Coordinates of C-alpha atoms and ligand atoms in Angstrom, one line a residue:
X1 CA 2.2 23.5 -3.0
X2 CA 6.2 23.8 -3.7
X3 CA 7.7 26.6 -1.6
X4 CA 10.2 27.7 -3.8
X5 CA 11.0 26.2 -7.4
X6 CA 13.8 27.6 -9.3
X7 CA 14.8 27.1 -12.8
X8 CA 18.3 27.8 -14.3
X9 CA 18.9 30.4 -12.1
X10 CA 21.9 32.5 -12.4
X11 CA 23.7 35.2 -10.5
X12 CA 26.5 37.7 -12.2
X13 CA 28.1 40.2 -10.1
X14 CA 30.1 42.6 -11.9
X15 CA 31.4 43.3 -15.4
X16 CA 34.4 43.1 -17.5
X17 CA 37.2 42.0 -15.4
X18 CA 35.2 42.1 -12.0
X19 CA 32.5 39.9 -13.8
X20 CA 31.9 36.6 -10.9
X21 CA 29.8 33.9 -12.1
X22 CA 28.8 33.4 -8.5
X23 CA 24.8 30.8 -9.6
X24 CA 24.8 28.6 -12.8
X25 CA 21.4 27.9 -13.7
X26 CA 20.5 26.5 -10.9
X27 CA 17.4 24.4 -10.4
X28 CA 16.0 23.4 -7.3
X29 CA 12.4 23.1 -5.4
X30 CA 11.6 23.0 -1.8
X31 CA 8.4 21.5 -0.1
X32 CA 6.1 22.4 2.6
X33 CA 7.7 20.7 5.8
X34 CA 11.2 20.0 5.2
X35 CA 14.7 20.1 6.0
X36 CA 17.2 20.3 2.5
X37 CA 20.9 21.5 3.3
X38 CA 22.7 23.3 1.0
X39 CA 27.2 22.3 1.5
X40 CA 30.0 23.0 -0.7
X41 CA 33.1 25.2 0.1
X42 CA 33.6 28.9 0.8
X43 CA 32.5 31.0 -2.1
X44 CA 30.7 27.9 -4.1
X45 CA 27.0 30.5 -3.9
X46 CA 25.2 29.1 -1.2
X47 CA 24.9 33.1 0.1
X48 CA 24.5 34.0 -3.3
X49 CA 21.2 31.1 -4.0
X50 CA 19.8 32.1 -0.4
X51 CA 19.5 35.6 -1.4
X52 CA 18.0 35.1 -5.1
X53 CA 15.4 32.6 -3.5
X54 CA 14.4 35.3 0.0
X55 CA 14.0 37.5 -2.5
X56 CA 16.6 39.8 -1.0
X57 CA 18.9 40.0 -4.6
X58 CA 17.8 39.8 -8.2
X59 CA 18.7 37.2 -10.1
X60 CA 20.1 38.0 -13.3
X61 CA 18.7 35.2 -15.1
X62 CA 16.0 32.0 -15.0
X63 CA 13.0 31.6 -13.3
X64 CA 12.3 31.4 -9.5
X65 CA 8.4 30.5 -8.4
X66 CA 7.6 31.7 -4.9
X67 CA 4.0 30.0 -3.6
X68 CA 3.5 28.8 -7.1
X69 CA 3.7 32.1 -8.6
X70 CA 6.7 33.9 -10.5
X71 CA 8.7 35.6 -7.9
X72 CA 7.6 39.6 -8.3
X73 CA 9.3 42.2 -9.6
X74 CA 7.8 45.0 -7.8
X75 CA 9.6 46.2 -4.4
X76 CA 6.3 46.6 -2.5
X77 CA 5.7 43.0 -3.1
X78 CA 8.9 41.4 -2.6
X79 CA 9.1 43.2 0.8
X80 CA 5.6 42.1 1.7
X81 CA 6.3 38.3 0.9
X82 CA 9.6 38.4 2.8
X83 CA 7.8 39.1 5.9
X84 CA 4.8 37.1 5.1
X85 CA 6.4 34.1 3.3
X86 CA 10.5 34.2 4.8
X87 CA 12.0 34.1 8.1
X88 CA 15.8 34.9 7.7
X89 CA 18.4 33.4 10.1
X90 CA 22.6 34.4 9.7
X91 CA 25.7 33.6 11.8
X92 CA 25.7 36.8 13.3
X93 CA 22.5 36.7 14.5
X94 CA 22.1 40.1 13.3
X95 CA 20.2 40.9 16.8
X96 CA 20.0 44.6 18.0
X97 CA 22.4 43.9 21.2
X98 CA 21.3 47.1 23.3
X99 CA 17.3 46.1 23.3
X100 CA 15.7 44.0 25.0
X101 CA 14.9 40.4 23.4
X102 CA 11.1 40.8 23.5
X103 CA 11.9 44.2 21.7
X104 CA 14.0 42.3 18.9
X105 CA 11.7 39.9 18.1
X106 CA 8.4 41.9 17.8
X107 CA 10.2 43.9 14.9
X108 CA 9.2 41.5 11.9
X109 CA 5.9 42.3 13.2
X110 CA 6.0 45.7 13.3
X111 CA 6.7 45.6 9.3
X112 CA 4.3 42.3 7.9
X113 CA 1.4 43.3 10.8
X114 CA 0.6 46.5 11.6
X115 CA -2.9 45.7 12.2
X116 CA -1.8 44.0 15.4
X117 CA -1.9 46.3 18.0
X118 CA 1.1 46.7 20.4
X119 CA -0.3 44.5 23.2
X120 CA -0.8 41.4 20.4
X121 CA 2.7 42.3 19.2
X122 CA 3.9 41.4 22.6
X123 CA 2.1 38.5 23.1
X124 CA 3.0 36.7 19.6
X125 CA 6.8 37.6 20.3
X126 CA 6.3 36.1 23.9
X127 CA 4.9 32.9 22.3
X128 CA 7.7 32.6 19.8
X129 CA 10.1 32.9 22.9
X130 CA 8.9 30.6 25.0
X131 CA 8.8 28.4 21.7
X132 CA 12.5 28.3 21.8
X133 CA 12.9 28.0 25.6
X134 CA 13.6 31.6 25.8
X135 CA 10.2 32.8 27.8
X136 CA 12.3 33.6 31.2
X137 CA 14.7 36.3 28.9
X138 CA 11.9 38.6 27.1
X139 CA 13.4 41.5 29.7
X140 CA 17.1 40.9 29.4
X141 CA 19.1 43.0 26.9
X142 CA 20.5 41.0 24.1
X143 CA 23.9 42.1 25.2
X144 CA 23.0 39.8 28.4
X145 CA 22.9 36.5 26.7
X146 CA 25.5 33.9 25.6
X147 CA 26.0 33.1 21.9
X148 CA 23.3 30.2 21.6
X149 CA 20.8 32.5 23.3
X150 CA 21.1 35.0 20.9
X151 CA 20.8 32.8 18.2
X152 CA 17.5 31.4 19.8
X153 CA 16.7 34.9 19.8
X154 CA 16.9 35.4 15.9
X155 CA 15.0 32.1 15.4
X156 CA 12.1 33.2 18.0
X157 CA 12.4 36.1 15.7
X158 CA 12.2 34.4 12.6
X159 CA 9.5 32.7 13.4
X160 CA 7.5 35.2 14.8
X161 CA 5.3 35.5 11.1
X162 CA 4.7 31.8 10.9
X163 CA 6.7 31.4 7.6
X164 CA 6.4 29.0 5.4
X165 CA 10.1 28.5 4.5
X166 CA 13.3 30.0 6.9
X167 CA 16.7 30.6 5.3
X168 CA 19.3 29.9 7.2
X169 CA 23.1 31.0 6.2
X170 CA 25.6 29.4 8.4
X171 CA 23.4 29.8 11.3
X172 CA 26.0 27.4 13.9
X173 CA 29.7 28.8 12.6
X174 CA 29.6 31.1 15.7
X175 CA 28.4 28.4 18.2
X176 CA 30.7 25.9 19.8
X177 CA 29.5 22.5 19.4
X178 CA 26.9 21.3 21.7
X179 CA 25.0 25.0 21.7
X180 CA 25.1 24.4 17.4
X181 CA 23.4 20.4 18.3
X182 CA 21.0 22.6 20.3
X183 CA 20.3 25.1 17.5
X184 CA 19.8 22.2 14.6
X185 CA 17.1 20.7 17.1
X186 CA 15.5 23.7 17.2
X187 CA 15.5 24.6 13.8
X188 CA 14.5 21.1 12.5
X189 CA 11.4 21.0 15.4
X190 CA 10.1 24.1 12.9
X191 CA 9.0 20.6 10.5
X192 CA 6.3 19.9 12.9
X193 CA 4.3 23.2 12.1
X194 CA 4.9 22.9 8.8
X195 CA 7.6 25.7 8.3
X196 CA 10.6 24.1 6.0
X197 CA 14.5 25.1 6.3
X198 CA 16.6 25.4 4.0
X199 CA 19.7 25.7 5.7
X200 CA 23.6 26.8 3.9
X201 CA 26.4 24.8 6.2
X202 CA 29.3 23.3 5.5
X203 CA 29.2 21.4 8.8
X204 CA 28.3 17.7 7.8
X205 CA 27.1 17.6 11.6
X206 CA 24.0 20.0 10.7
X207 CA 23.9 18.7 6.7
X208 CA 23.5 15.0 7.9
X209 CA 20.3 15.9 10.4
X210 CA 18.6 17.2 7.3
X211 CA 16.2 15.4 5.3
X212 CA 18.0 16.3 1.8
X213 CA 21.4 17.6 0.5
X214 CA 21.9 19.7 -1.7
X215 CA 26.0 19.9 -2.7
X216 CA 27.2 22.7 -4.8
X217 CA 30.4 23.4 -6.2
X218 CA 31.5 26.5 -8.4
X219 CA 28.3 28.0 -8.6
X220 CA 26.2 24.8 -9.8
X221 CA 24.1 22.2 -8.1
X222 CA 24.8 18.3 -8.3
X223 CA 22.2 16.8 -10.4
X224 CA 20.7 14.9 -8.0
X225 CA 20.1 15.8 -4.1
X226 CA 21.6 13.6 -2.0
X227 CA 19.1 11.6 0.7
X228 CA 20.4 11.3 4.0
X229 CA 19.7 8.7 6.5
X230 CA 18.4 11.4 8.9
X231 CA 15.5 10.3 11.0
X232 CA 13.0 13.7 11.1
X233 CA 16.1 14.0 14.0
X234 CA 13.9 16.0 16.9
Ligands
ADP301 P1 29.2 31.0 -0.2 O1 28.0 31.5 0.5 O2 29.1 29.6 -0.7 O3 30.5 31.2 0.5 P2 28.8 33.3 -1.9 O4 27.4 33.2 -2.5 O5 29.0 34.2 -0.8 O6 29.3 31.8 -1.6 O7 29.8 33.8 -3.1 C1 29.8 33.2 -4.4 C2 30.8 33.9 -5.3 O8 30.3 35.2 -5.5 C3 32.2 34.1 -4.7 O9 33.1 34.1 -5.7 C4 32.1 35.5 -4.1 O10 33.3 36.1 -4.0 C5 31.2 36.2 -5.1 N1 30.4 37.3 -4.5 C6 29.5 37.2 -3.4 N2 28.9 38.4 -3.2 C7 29.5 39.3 -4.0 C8 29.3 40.7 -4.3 N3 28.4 41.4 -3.5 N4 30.0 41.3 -5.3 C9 30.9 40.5 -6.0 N5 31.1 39.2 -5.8 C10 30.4 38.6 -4.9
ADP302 P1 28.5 31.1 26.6 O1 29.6 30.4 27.3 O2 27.5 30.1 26.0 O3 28.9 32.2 25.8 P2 28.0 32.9 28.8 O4 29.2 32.4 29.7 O5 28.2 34.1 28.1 O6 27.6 31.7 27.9 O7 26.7 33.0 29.7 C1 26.3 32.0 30.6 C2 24.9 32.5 31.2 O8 25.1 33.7 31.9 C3 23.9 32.7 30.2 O9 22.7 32.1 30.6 C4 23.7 34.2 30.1 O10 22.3 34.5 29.9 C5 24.1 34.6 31.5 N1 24.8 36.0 31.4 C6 25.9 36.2 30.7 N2 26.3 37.5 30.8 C7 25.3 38.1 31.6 C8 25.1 39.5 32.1 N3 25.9 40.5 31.8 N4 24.0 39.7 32.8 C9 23.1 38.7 33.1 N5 23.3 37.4 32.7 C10 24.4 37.1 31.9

């Protein structure tokens, strides 16, 4: 089942002389299990598309399908399928820097499961630590860590629902090199349990690991993805 499929989608911000064109019908579908990068300068939409297709901004016009099913308008759902459905990862992390990391990564948890008791909470965020390498941290503060460890942090922590699809917006511009190498790794290894990326870089060193590219320019999408020679790269 396609993840995400959208149709002519379009984004206006504004009106009158504020008005910004920001998505041109846009068209685009993602598949269970893999990688598709999404380049182009500053300001092209990337942001813009990641938000219309997490569910996180309206569009203001075409059609977006989330699961095979026309993305909701209803708040209560949205919310419910971008904890069940999303994991969200940005270049600022976007960790709470004062708690601990166990307590930062059980918080998509508290929202899409609060069935789970506290003890089960605990345990799944352990498991998505020690997933990214991070097991030995759960009782540091954020504050503690260097960059890359808080960004394994927010991927522990955007993994901790098992979604089927994580956005990623520039998730290496605050990393140097060989910490971002680290971080693409990590997030391509996500293939393997069937969680796809869809990753916004304009760093052809993360773009060229991925198993599609998607170029955009001024608010549209090439025609045609671009394949790259990327092995499945983990
Ligand atoms: P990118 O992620 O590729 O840098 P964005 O999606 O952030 O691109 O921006 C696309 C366009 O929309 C840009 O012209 C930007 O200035 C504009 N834009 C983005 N967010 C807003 C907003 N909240 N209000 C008005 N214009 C915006
Ligand atoms: P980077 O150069 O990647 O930013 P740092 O020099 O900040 O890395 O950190 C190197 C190591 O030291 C990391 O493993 C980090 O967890 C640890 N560390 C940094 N600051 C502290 C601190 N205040 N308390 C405990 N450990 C720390």
């Amino acid at each position: 089942m396609t993840l995400v499929r959208a149709s002519g989608l379009s984004k206006t911000y504004g009106r009158g002389r504020l008005r910004v064109e920001a998505l041109r019908e846009v068209s685009l579908s993602v598949e269970p299990g893999e990688a598709v990068a999404l380049t182009g300068p500053s300001g092209c939409g990337k942001s813009t598309l990641l938000s219309l297709l997490g569910l996180t901004l309206p569009a203001t016009g075409g059609e977006l399908l989330v699961n095979g099913e026309p993305a909701p308008l209803r708040e209560r759902r949205r919310a419910r399928l971008r904890n069940e459905f999303f994991g969200y990862l940005h270049q600022e992390f976007a960790i709470v820097e004062s708690d601990r990391v166990l307590a930062n990564v059980t918080i998509p948890l508290e929202y899409a499961r609060p069935r789970l008791n506290r003890r089960q909470r605990l345990e799944r965020a352990g498991r998505a630590l020690d997933s990214v390498g991070l097991g030995w941290a759960t009782r540091r503060r954020a504050s503690e860590l260097s960059g890359g460890e808080r960004q394994r942090v927010a991927i522990a922590r955007a993994l901790v629902n098992e979604p089927r699809l994580v956005l990623a917006d520039e998730p290496t511009a605050a990393l140097d090199v060989a910490t971002a190498h680290e971080i693409v790794t990590l997030l391509l290894s996500m293939r393997r349990r069937g969680t796809s990326v869809l990753v916004a870089t304009h760093d052809p060193r993360v773009s060229g690991r991925c198993d599609r590219i998607l170029p955009m320019e001024d608010g549209r999408l090439a025609p045609e993805g671009v394949e790259t020679s990327a092995s499945s790269g983990d």
